[in-house]
């Protein structure tokens, strides 16, 4: 602890609401400043622990920091492990006790982002190709790990909407491509896609993308 | 429903019901577990990495373990908690019955690997004080459910 505060005698109130915010397994620890202390006067140190081991591990990038978050994605990359994290506050030579997160299970506690997808069309059909969602990558050049490899039950809910006649179709597909046939030529169709793993683990719906089927060349208007 | 195939035996599990119930007591249960340096369901004993022929037996052991040593040991401090534990226990009970109907002697041969993995888990459990151990095992239910989800 910094000068003035003995290791055993910290009297600052602890940080609050220490919790992980996780998206596609990019795992960032967040917390709130201790109650009643001006946020700008407080620094923090973060440690984490792999559940089932003894050692609390320092994170060199989150030592004596002023922000109230710490990216622990690297440290919690292995989604077969579970983790705890804790935060201590320092201010004016004083310090707080450790404030600990609940147990974090990347496999079940992450949130899934909506997928990106690409549309193409012919006169009577549209094709939807979903970009397979990836787990957060440690390094840009690294071989990506796809969510469907991590979650064998992963599937996509694809909704196709014909705004003219207000008709909607929903498809549930396992692989990442879908062709919808027997559509009207020269008509606009709008599509959204959702990732579905379990009722408790699914993404929001993607943005809506629309495409027109081609004109039927044989049909003279 | 998650379906687990063990030879000709198919066992169905309402994973949503179980995970939803556990999700509602997970935080309070795990917060009471002070022994974060101990993990009972260690990844090296995972169900999905067990030899296919041993999975049924190991799974059967785990069901019996939770029914005999965990659910009834966890005297919950609230009705809310108790109802959810009971619902999960009833789910496990019906799964165990389904498995037993499958004539476990032939369907669930117990090879060395299944026995070894179960004994490792049990020995860690028995090394702890009983209530703390039951609480830890209940708090690790999401690990077991993850194993089941990952078991093809």
mmCIF file of C-alpha atoms in Angstrom:
data_model
loop_
_atom_site.group_PDB
_atom_site.id
_atom_site.type_symbol
_atom_site.label_atom_id
_atom_site.label_comp_id
_atom_site.label_asym_id
_atom_site.label_seq_id
_atom_site.Cartn_x
_atom_site.Cartn_y
_atom_site.Cartn_z
ATOM 1 C CA UNK A 1 0.000 0.000 0.000
ATOM 2 C CA UNK A 2 1.196 3.570 -0.537
ATOM 3 C CA UNK A 3 3.095 5.376 2.207
ATOM 4 C CA UNK A 4 1.064 6.221 5.283
ATOM 5 C CA UNK A 5 -1.385 3.340 5.138
ATOM 6 C CA UNK A 6 -0.197 0.234 6.841
ATOM 7 C CA UNK A 7 -1.055 -3.000 5.084
ATOM 8 C CA UNK A 8 -3.415 -4.041 7.801
ATOM 9 C CA UNK A 9 -5.114 -0.732 8.558
ATOM 10 C CA UNK A 10 -7.126 0.500 5.565
ATOM 11 C CA UNK A 11 -10.061 2.668 6.461
ATOM 12 C CA UNK A 12 -11.348 3.871 3.122
ATOM 13 C CA UNK A 13 -14.735 2.477 2.059
ATOM 14 C CA UNK A 14 -14.371 -0.157 -0.652
ATOM 15 C CA UNK A 15 -15.232 0.208 -4.340
ATOM 16 C CA UNK A 16 -18.771 -0.909 -5.123
ATOM 17 C CA UNK A 17 -20.575 -3.145 -7.588
ATOM 18 C CA UNK A 18 -17.464 -4.937 -8.886
ATOM 19 C CA UNK A 19 -18.692 -6.928 -11.884
ATOM 20 C CA UNK A 20 -17.660 -8.246 -15.288
ATOM 21 C CA UNK A 21 -19.151 -6.876 -18.495
ATOM 22 C CA UNK A 22 -18.559 -9.463 -21.192
ATOM 23 C CA UNK A 23 -19.311 -9.376 -24.912
ATOM 24 C CA UNK A 24 -18.290 -12.307 -27.141
ATOM 25 C CA UNK A 25 -15.895 -13.116 -24.304
ATOM 26 C CA UNK A 26 -14.213 -9.749 -24.221
ATOM 27 C CA UNK A 27 -14.266 -9.523 -20.453
ATOM 28 C CA UNK A 28 -13.942 -6.120 -18.788
ATOM 29 C CA UNK A 29 -14.164 -5.600 -15.047
ATOM 30 C CA UNK A 30 -16.138 -2.556 -13.924
ATOM 31 C CA UNK A 31 -16.816 -0.997 -10.527
ATOM 32 C CA UNK A 32 -18.081 2.151 -8.833
ATOM 33 C CA UNK A 33 -15.977 4.485 -6.703
ATOM 34 C CA UNK A 34 -16.206 4.144 -2.918
ATOM 35 C CA UNK A 35 -19.134 5.987 -1.458
ATOM 36 C CA UNK A 36 -18.574 9.524 -0.316
ATOM 37 C CA UNK A 37 -15.172 10.037 -1.916
ATOM 38 C CA UNK A 38 -14.451 12.344 -4.842
ATOM 39 C CA UNK A 39 -13.898 10.017 -7.754
ATOM 40 C CA UNK A 40 -10.936 11.963 -9.123
ATOM 41 C CA UNK A 41 -8.965 11.513 -5.932
ATOM 42 C CA UNK A 42 -9.073 7.740 -5.955
ATOM 43 C CA UNK A 43 -6.789 5.205 -7.593
ATOM 44 C CA UNK A 44 -7.345 1.488 -7.837
ATOM 45 C CA UNK A 45 -5.510 -1.772 -8.036
ATOM 46 C CA UNK A 46 -7.038 -4.934 -9.482
ATOM 47 C CA UNK A 47 -6.267 -8.579 -8.891
ATOM 48 C CA UNK A 48 -7.904 -11.703 -10.279
ATOM 49 C CA UNK A 49 -8.010 -15.375 -9.357
ATOM 50 C CA UNK A 50 -8.671 -18.511 -11.357
ATOM 51 C CA UNK A 51 -11.354 -20.318 -9.395
ATOM 52 C CA UNK A 52 -9.908 -23.413 -7.743
ATOM 53 C CA UNK A 53 -6.421 -21.935 -7.337
ATOM 54 C CA UNK A 54 -4.954 -20.127 -4.382
ATOM 55 C CA UNK A 55 -3.081 -17.207 -5.931
ATOM 56 C CA UNK A 56 -4.556 -13.752 -6.491
ATOM 57 C CA UNK A 57 -2.727 -12.414 -9.538
ATOM 58 C CA UNK A 58 -1.891 -8.759 -10.104
ATOM 59 C CA UNK A 59 -2.679 -7.171 -13.423
ATOM 60 C CA UNK A 60 0.199 -4.881 -14.315
ATOM 61 C CA UNK A 61 -1.998 -2.628 -16.438
ATOM 62 C CA UNK A 62 -4.482 -2.118 -13.643
ATOM 63 C CA UNK A 63 -2.187 -1.075 -10.828
ATOM 64 C CA UNK A 64 -2.738 2.392 -9.347
ATOM 65 C CA UNK A 65 -5.195 3.364 -12.104
ATOM 66 C CA UNK A 66 -7.762 6.135 -11.952
ATOM 67 C CA UNK A 67 -10.412 4.695 -14.301
ATOM 68 C CA UNK A 68 -13.142 2.434 -12.901
ATOM 69 C CA UNK A 69 -12.692 -0.433 -15.345
ATOM 70 C CA UNK A 70 -9.987 -2.919 -16.218
ATOM 71 C CA UNK A 71 -9.835 -5.089 -19.323
ATOM 72 C CA UNK A 72 -9.163 -8.629 -18.126
ATOM 73 C CA UNK A 73 -9.878 -10.288 -21.461
ATOM 74 C CA UNK A 74 -6.373 -11.715 -21.778
ATOM 75 C CA UNK A 75 -6.360 -12.993 -18.233
ATOM 76 C CA UNK A 76 -9.779 -14.613 -18.525
ATOM 77 C CA UNK A 77 -9.387 -15.871 -22.086
ATOM 78 C CA UNK A 78 -9.695 -19.547 -21.171
ATOM 79 C CA UNK A 79 -13.459 -19.994 -21.080
ATOM 80 C CA UNK A 80 -13.177 -23.404 -19.417
ATOM 81 C CA UNK A 81 -12.025 -21.687 -16.267
ATOM 82 C CA UNK A 82 -14.018 -19.539 -13.891
ATOM 83 C CA UNK A 83 -12.715 -16.392 -12.269
ATOM 84 C CA UNK A 84 -13.005 -13.993 -9.372
ATOM 85 C CA UNK A 85 -11.655 -10.432 -9.444
ATOM 86 C CA UNK A 86 -11.195 -7.850 -6.730
ATOM 87 C CA UNK A 87 -10.452 -4.141 -6.489
ATOM 88 C CA UNK A 88 -8.821 -2.013 -3.772
ATOM 89 C CA UNK A 89 -9.022 1.803 -3.563
ATOM 90 C CA UNK A 90 -6.246 4.205 -2.560
ATOM 91 C CA UNK A 91 -6.588 7.889 -1.693
ATOM 92 C CA UNK A 92 -4.434 10.379 0.204
ATOM 93 C CA UNK A 93 -2.248 7.680 1.686
ATOM 94 C CA UNK A 94 -5.189 5.641 2.843
ATOM 95 C CA UNK A 95 -6.667 2.497 1.307
ATOM 96 C CA UNK A 96 -9.785 0.320 1.344
ATOM 97 C CA UNK A 97 -10.427 -3.354 1.834
ATOM 98 C CA UNK A 98 -10.796 -5.537 -1.238
ATOM 99 C CA UNK A 99 -14.122 -5.511 -3.016
ATOM 100 C CA UNK A 100 -14.714 -8.778 -4.872
ATOM 101 C CA UNK A 101 -16.760 -9.699 -7.925
ATOM 102 C CA UNK A 102 -19.115 -12.644 -7.975
ATOM 103 C CA UNK A 103 -17.744 -15.719 -9.721
ATOM 104 C CA UNK A 104 -17.455 -15.098 -13.451
ATOM 105 C CA UNK A 105 -18.073 -17.944 -15.919
ATOM 106 C CA UNK A 106 -17.173 -16.723 -19.428
ATOM 107 C CA UNK A 107 -19.028 -19.638 -21.041
ATOM 108 C CA UNK A 108 -22.401 -18.701 -19.574
ATOM 109 C CA UNK A 109 -21.984 -15.095 -18.433
ATOM 110 C CA UNK A 110 -20.873 -13.511 -21.701
ATOM 111 C CA UNK A 111 -23.321 -11.584 -23.855
ATOM 112 C CA UNK A 112 -23.492 -12.321 -27.567
ATOM 113 C CA UNK A 113 -23.384 -9.505 -30.113
ATOM 114 C CA UNK A 114 -25.820 -9.621 -33.046
ATOM 115 C CA UNK A 115 -24.119 -11.038 -36.157
ATOM 116 C CA UNK A 116 -23.178 -9.264 -39.356
ATOM 117 C CA UNK A 117 -24.572 -10.662 -42.596
ATOM 118 C CA UNK A 118 -24.540 -10.160 -46.346
ATOM 119 C CA UNK A 119 -27.477 -10.212 -48.763
ATOM 120 C CA UNK A 120 -27.733 -10.959 -52.469
ATOM 121 C CA UNK A 121 -30.740 -11.535 -54.700
ATOM 122 C CA UNK A 122 -32.036 -12.935 -57.990
ATOM 123 C CA UNK A 123 -35.505 -12.402 -59.516
ATOM 124 C CA UNK A 124 -37.177 -14.872 -57.168
ATOM 125 C CA UNK A 125 -34.839 -15.417 -54.291
ATOM 126 C CA UNK A 126 -32.584 -13.790 -51.751
ATOM 127 C CA UNK A 127 -29.496 -15.260 -50.148
ATOM 128 C CA UNK A 128 -28.417 -14.501 -46.601
ATOM 129 C CA UNK A 129 -24.813 -15.233 -45.597
ATOM 130 C CA UNK A 130 -24.113 -14.691 -41.899
ATOM 131 C CA UNK A 131 -20.576 -13.800 -40.842
ATOM 132 C CA UNK A 132 -19.726 -16.477 -38.263
ATOM 133 C CA UNK A 133 -19.371 -14.682 -34.934
ATOM 134 C CA UNK A 134 -15.949 -14.911 -33.338
ATOM 135 C CA UNK A 135 -14.733 -15.052 -29.805
ATOM 136 C CA UNK A 136 -12.723 -11.985 -28.778
ATOM 137 C CA UNK A 137 -9.231 -12.300 -30.219
ATOM 138 C CA UNK A 138 -6.100 -11.789 -28.168
ATOM 139 C CA UNK A 139 -4.067 -10.557 -31.118
ATOM 140 C CA UNK A 140 -5.250 -9.288 -34.504
ATOM 141 C CA UNK A 141 -3.331 -11.918 -36.522
ATOM 142 C CA UNK A 142 -4.356 -14.805 -34.309
ATOM 143 C CA UNK A 143 -6.447 -17.629 -35.752
ATOM 144 C CA UNK A 144 -10.030 -16.757 -34.763
ATOM 145 C CA UNK A 145 -12.078 -19.078 -32.576
ATOM 146 C CA UNK A 146 -15.673 -19.151 -33.772
ATOM 147 C CA UNK A 147 -18.591 -19.190 -31.355
ATOM 148 C CA UNK A 148 -20.127 -22.201 -33.088
ATOM 149 C CA UNK A 149 -16.996 -24.134 -32.118
ATOM 150 C CA UNK A 150 -17.502 -23.143 -28.497
ATOM 151 C CA UNK A 151 -21.275 -23.584 -28.467
ATOM 152 C CA UNK A 152 -22.181 -26.677 -30.540
ATOM 153 C CA UNK A 153 -25.890 -25.852 -30.284
ATOM 154 C CA UNK A 154 -25.464 -22.375 -31.818
ATOM 155 C CA UNK A 155 -28.010 -21.529 -34.519
ATOM 156 C CA UNK A 156 -29.316 -18.441 -36.319
ATOM 157 C CA UNK A 157 -32.856 -17.080 -36.361
ATOM 158 C CA UNK A 158 -33.338 -15.265 -39.674
ATOM 159 C CA UNK A 159 -36.391 -13.075 -40.193
ATOM 160 C CA UNK A 160 -37.385 -11.993 -43.714
ATOM 161 C CA UNK A 161 -40.010 -9.284 -44.055
ATOM 162 C CA UNK A 162 -41.911 -8.168 -47.160
ATOM 163 C CA UNK A 163 -42.997 -4.683 -46.193
ATOM 164 C CA UNK A 164 -45.339 -4.301 -49.174
ATOM 165 C CA UNK A 165 -47.639 -7.161 -48.184
ATOM 166 C CA UNK A 166 -46.595 -7.107 -44.513
ATOM 167 C CA UNK A 167 -45.604 -10.769 -44.577
ATOM 168 C CA UNK A 168 -42.834 -12.172 -42.356
ATOM 169 C CA UNK A 169 -40.980 -15.471 -42.509
ATOM 170 C CA UNK A 170 -38.706 -16.810 -39.778
ATOM 171 C CA UNK A 171 -36.070 -19.442 -40.407
ATOM 172 C CA UNK A 172 -33.892 -21.265 -37.919
ATOM 173 C CA UNK A 173 -30.624 -22.411 -39.496
ATOM 174 C CA UNK A 174 -27.588 -24.257 -38.186
ATOM 175 C CA UNK A 175 -25.063 -23.312 -40.867
ATOM 176 C CA UNK A 176 -24.520 -19.676 -41.771
ATOM 177 C CA UNK A 177 -26.236 -19.431 -45.133
ATOM 178 C CA UNK A 178 -29.843 -19.398 -46.246
ATOM 179 C CA UNK A 179 -31.564 -19.037 -49.599
ATOM 180 C CA UNK A 180 -35.201 -17.964 -49.546
ATOM 181 C CA UNK A 181 -36.933 -18.899 -52.777
ATOM 182 C CA UNK A 182 -40.288 -18.338 -54.539
ATOM 183 C CA UNK A 183 -40.234 -14.620 -53.834
ATOM 184 C CA UNK A 184 -41.787 -11.809 -55.847
ATOM 185 C CA UNK A 185 -39.567 -10.132 -58.465
ATOM 186 C CA UNK A 186 -38.775 -6.450 -58.162
ATOM 187 C CA UNK A 187 -39.740 -6.403 -54.489
ATOM 188 C CA UNK A 188 -37.993 -5.165 -51.373
ATOM 189 C CA UNK A 189 -37.272 -7.667 -48.615
ATOM 190 C CA UNK A 190 -35.817 -6.727 -45.215
ATOM 191 C CA UNK A 191 -33.814 -9.149 -43.106
ATOM 192 C CA UNK A 192 -32.649 -9.360 -39.480
ATOM 193 C CA UNK A 193 -30.601 -12.130 -37.894
ATOM 194 C CA UNK A 194 -30.246 -13.300 -34.283
ATOM 195 C CA UNK A 195 -27.785 -15.760 -32.750
ATOM 196 C CA UNK A 196 -29.517 -18.349 -30.599
ATOM 197 C CA UNK A 197 -27.600 -20.705 -28.277
ATOM 198 C CA UNK A 198 -29.978 -21.322 -25.393
ATOM 199 C CA UNK A 199 -33.034 -19.479 -24.101
ATOM 200 C CA UNK A 200 -30.665 -17.792 -21.661
ATOM 201 C CA UNK A 201 -27.872 -17.147 -24.141
ATOM 202 C CA UNK A 202 -28.856 -15.363 -27.326
ATOM 203 C CA UNK A 203 -28.000 -12.132 -29.104
ATOM 204 C CA UNK A 204 -30.251 -9.237 -29.837
ATOM 205 C CA UNK A 205 -31.545 -8.933 -33.405
ATOM 206 C CA UNK A 206 -29.120 -7.430 -35.880
ATOM 207 C CA UNK A 207 -29.796 -4.205 -37.717
ATOM 208 C CA UNK A 208 -32.259 -4.624 -40.535
ATOM 209 C CA UNK A 209 -30.770 -4.849 -44.023
ATOM 210 C CA UNK A 210 -32.984 -4.714 -47.107
ATOM 211 C CA UNK A 211 -32.534 -5.815 -50.693
ATOM 212 C CA UNK A 212 -34.684 -5.803 -53.835
ATOM 213 C CA UNK A 213 -35.279 -8.890 -55.915
ATOM 214 C CA UNK A 214 -34.391 -8.281 -59.554
ATOM 215 C CA UNK A 215 -36.920 -7.317 -62.171
ATOM 216 C CA UNK A 216 -38.372 -10.220 -64.118
ATOM 217 C CA UNK A 217 -36.958 -9.663 -67.633
ATOM 218 C CA UNK A 218 -39.831 -11.486 -69.330
ATOM 219 C CA UNK A 219 -42.448 -9.309 -67.668
ATOM 220 C CA UNK A 220 -43.137 -6.010 -69.581
ATOM 221 C CA UNK A 221 -44.588 -3.301 -67.390
ATOM 222 C CA UNK B 1 -34.816 -29.940 -24.136
ATOM 223 C CA UNK B 2 -31.272 -31.249 -24.215
ATOM 224 C CA UNK B 3 -31.121 -34.902 -25.238
ATOM 225 C CA UNK B 4 -28.273 -37.091 -24.043
ATOM 226 C CA UNK B 5 -27.756 -40.298 -25.990
ATOM 227 C CA UNK B 6 -26.207 -43.223 -24.121
ATOM 228 C CA UNK B 7 -26.327 -46.177 -26.459
ATOM 229 C CA UNK B 8 -29.983 -46.863 -27.185
ATOM 230 C CA UNK B 9 -30.947 -44.823 -24.110
ATOM 231 C CA UNK B 10 -32.032 -41.214 -24.605
ATOM 232 C CA UNK B 11 -32.342 -38.963 -21.570
ATOM 233 C CA UNK B 12 -33.961 -35.523 -21.910
ATOM 234 C CA UNK B 13 -33.067 -32.597 -19.716
ATOM 235 C CA UNK B 14 -34.934 -29.307 -19.436
ATOM 236 C CA UNK B 15 -31.743 -27.261 -19.396
ATOM 237 C CA UNK B 16 -33.634 -24.000 -19.644
ATOM 238 C CA UNK B 17 -35.668 -24.722 -16.520
ATOM 239 C CA UNK B 18 -32.607 -25.858 -14.588
ATOM 240 C CA UNK B 19 -30.354 -22.999 -15.733
ATOM 241 C CA UNK B 20 -33.066 -20.416 -15.096
ATOM 242 C CA UNK B 21 -33.669 -21.733 -11.596
ATOM 243 C CA UNK B 22 -29.961 -21.884 -10.837
ATOM 244 C CA UNK B 23 -29.386 -18.443 -12.373
ATOM 245 C CA UNK B 24 -31.731 -17.002 -9.771
ATOM 246 C CA UNK B 25 -29.733 -18.397 -6.839
ATOM 247 C CA UNK B 26 -26.257 -18.526 -8.390
ATOM 248 C CA UNK B 27 -24.947 -15.235 -7.050
ATOM 249 C CA UNK B 28 -26.172 -15.718 -3.491
ATOM 250 C CA UNK B 29 -24.969 -19.323 -3.423
ATOM 251 C CA UNK B 30 -21.508 -18.623 -4.834
ATOM 252 C CA UNK B 31 -21.113 -15.548 -2.615
ATOM 253 C CA UNK B 32 -21.433 -17.823 0.439
ATOM 254 C CA UNK B 33 -18.622 -20.055 -0.811
ATOM 255 C CA UNK B 34 -15.486 -18.620 0.791
ATOM 256 C CA UNK B 35 -13.177 -21.379 -0.459
ATOM 257 C CA UNK B 36 -12.377 -19.988 -3.903
ATOM 258 C CA UNK B 37 -9.138 -21.966 -3.995
ATOM 259 C CA UNK B 38 -11.058 -25.241 -4.202
ATOM 260 C CA UNK B 39 -12.909 -26.399 -7.311
ATOM 261 C CA UNK B 40 -14.771 -29.717 -7.006
ATOM 262 C CA UNK B 41 -15.796 -30.162 -10.651
ATOM 263 C CA UNK B 42 -12.309 -29.659 -11.981
ATOM 264 C CA UNK B 43 -11.946 -29.230 -15.707
ATOM 265 C CA UNK B 44 -9.677 -32.295 -15.926
ATOM 266 C CA UNK B 45 -12.666 -34.464 -14.885
ATOM 267 C CA UNK B 46 -15.101 -32.943 -17.332
ATOM 268 C CA UNK B 47 -17.980 -35.070 -18.630
ATOM 269 C CA UNK B 48 -17.510 -34.080 -22.259
ATOM 270 C CA UNK B 49 -13.874 -35.207 -22.253
ATOM 271 C CA UNK B 50 -14.709 -38.551 -20.648
ATOM 272 C CA UNK B 51 -14.452 -41.596 -22.888
ATOM 273 C CA UNK B 52 -17.796 -42.053 -24.660
ATOM 274 C CA UNK B 53 -18.386 -45.479 -23.167
ATOM 275 C CA UNK B 54 -17.804 -44.160 -19.647
ATOM 276 C CA UNK B 55 -19.944 -41.040 -19.917
ATOM 277 C CA UNK B 56 -23.227 -42.620 -18.959
ATOM 278 C CA UNK B 57 -21.854 -44.089 -15.755
ATOM 279 C CA UNK B 58 -20.026 -40.899 -14.830
ATOM 280 C CA UNK B 59 -23.177 -38.873 -15.540
ATOM 281 C CA UNK B 60 -25.220 -41.272 -13.417
ATOM 282 C CA UNK B 61 -22.713 -40.905 -10.576
ATOM 283 C CA UNK B 62 -22.919 -37.104 -10.779
ATOM 284 C CA UNK B 63 -26.728 -37.173 -10.667
ATOM 285 C CA UNK B 64 -26.687 -39.424 -7.597
ATOM 286 C CA UNK B 65 -23.966 -37.277 -6.012
ATOM 287 C CA UNK B 66 -26.027 -34.112 -6.328
ATOM 288 C CA UNK B 67 -29.216 -35.804 -5.146
ATOM 289 C CA UNK B 68 -27.609 -37.547 -2.170
ATOM 290 C CA UNK B 69 -24.997 -35.002 -1.055
ATOM 291 C CA UNK B 70 -25.980 -31.562 -2.273
ATOM 292 C CA UNK B 71 -29.623 -30.692 -2.774
ATOM 293 C CA UNK B 72 -30.868 -32.021 0.538
ATOM 294 C CA UNK B 73 -27.864 -30.680 2.415
ATOM 295 C CA UNK B 74 -28.399 -27.132 1.324
ATOM 296 C CA UNK B 75 -30.857 -25.933 3.961
ATOM 297 C CA UNK B 76 -31.656 -22.658 2.350
ATOM 298 C CA UNK B 77 -31.995 -19.512 4.375
ATOM 299 C CA UNK B 78 -34.977 -18.417 2.259
ATOM 300 C CA UNK B 79 -38.069 -19.899 0.683
ATOM 301 C CA UNK B 80 -37.007 -18.341 -2.591
ATOM 302 C CA UNK B 81 -33.734 -20.267 -2.519
ATOM 303 C CA UNK B 82 -35.340 -23.475 -1.248
ATOM 304 C CA UNK B 83 -38.006 -23.563 -3.961
ATOM 305 C CA UNK B 84 -35.426 -23.243 -6.691
ATOM 306 C CA UNK B 85 -33.184 -25.908 -5.201
ATOM 307 C CA UNK B 86 -36.181 -28.228 -4.888
ATOM 308 C CA UNK B 87 -37.220 -27.652 -8.491
ATOM 309 C CA UNK B 88 -33.712 -28.411 -9.715
ATOM 310 C CA UNK B 89 -33.599 -31.497 -7.485
ATOM 311 C CA UNK B 90 -36.894 -32.738 -8.930
ATOM 312 C CA UNK B 91 -35.491 -32.271 -12.415
ATOM 313 C CA UNK B 92 -32.424 -34.332 -11.490
ATOM 314 C CA UNK B 93 -34.647 -36.980 -9.935
ATOM 315 C CA UNK B 94 -36.692 -37.438 -13.099
ATOM 316 C CA UNK B 95 -33.517 -37.577 -15.193
ATOM 317 C CA UNK B 96 -32.106 -40.223 -12.875
ATOM 318 C CA UNK B 97 -35.346 -42.223 -13.148
ATOM 319 C CA UNK B 98 -35.194 -42.025 -16.955
ATOM 320 C CA UNK B 99 -31.647 -43.288 -16.834
ATOM 321 C CA UNK B 100 -32.518 -46.098 -14.438
ATOM 322 C CA UNK B 101 -35.341 -47.204 -16.729
ATOM 323 C CA UNK B 102 -32.702 -47.679 -19.361
ATOM 324 C CA UNK B 103 -31.306 -50.659 -17.478
ATOM 325 C CA UNK B 104 -28.119 -48.943 -16.350
ATOM 326 C CA UNK B 105 -26.263 -52.226 -15.978
ATOM 327 C CA UNK B 106 -26.003 -52.639 -19.731
ATOM 328 C CA UNK B 107 -26.412 -49.025 -20.798
ATOM 329 C CA UNK B 108 -24.083 -47.523 -18.235
ATOM 330 C CA UNK B 109 -21.012 -49.727 -17.925
ATOM 331 C CA UNK B 110 -18.706 -48.270 -15.278
ATOM 332 C CA UNK B 111 -15.171 -48.305 -16.575
ATOM 333 C CA UNK B 112 -12.049 -47.227 -14.724
ATOM 334 C CA UNK B 113 -12.173 -43.688 -16.059
ATOM 335 C CA UNK B 114 -15.708 -42.993 -14.840
ATOM 336 C CA UNK B 115 -14.911 -44.399 -11.398
ATOM 337 C CA UNK B 116 -11.622 -42.512 -11.166
ATOM 338 C CA UNK B 117 -13.122 -39.174 -12.139
ATOM 339 C CA UNK B 118 -15.993 -39.559 -9.719
ATOM 340 C CA UNK B 119 -13.684 -40.605 -6.886
ATOM 341 C CA UNK B 120 -11.522 -37.528 -7.453
ATOM 342 C CA UNK B 121 -14.550 -35.268 -7.137
ATOM 343 C CA UNK B 122 -15.877 -37.117 -4.104
ATOM 344 C CA UNK B 123 -12.535 -37.053 -2.297
ATOM 345 C CA UNK B 124 -12.271 -33.290 -2.712
ATOM 346 C CA UNK B 125 -15.837 -32.970 -1.479
ATOM 347 C CA UNK B 126 -15.225 -35.146 1.560
ATOM 348 C CA UNK B 127 -12.118 -33.227 2.521
ATOM 349 C CA UNK B 128 -14.291 -30.181 3.191
ATOM 350 C CA UNK B 129 -16.678 -29.570 6.079
ATOM 351 C CA UNK B 130 -19.999 -31.006 4.893
ATOM 352 C CA UNK B 131 -22.146 -27.869 4.718
ATOM 353 C CA UNK B 132 -19.426 -25.827 3.019
ATOM 354 C CA UNK B 133 -18.849 -28.690 0.608
ATOM 355 C CA UNK B 134 -22.545 -28.965 -0.275
ATOM 356 C CA UNK B 135 -22.754 -25.204 -0.765
ATOM 357 C CA UNK B 136 -19.676 -25.270 -3.025
ATOM 358 C CA UNK B 137 -21.090 -28.129 -5.088
ATOM 359 C CA UNK B 138 -24.390 -26.288 -5.480
ATOM 360 C CA UNK B 139 -22.483 -23.175 -6.556
ATOM 361 C CA UNK B 140 -20.677 -25.263 -9.157
ATOM 362 C CA UNK B 141 -23.900 -26.439 -10.787
ATOM 363 C CA UNK B 142 -23.226 -24.128 -13.743
ATOM 364 C CA UNK B 143 -20.008 -26.050 -14.379
ATOM 365 C CA UNK B 144 -21.953 -29.324 -14.492
ATOM 366 C CA UNK B 145 -24.566 -27.787 -16.778
ATOM 367 C CA UNK B 146 -21.794 -26.471 -19.044
ATOM 368 C CA UNK B 147 -20.336 -29.987 -19.198
ATOM 369 C CA UNK B 148 -23.738 -31.376 -20.140
ATOM 370 C CA UNK B 149 -24.249 -28.690 -22.776
ATOM 371 C CA UNK B 150 -20.846 -29.491 -24.263
ATOM 372 C CA UNK B 151 -21.515 -33.228 -24.317
ATOM 373 C CA UNK B 152 -22.502 -34.070 -27.868
#
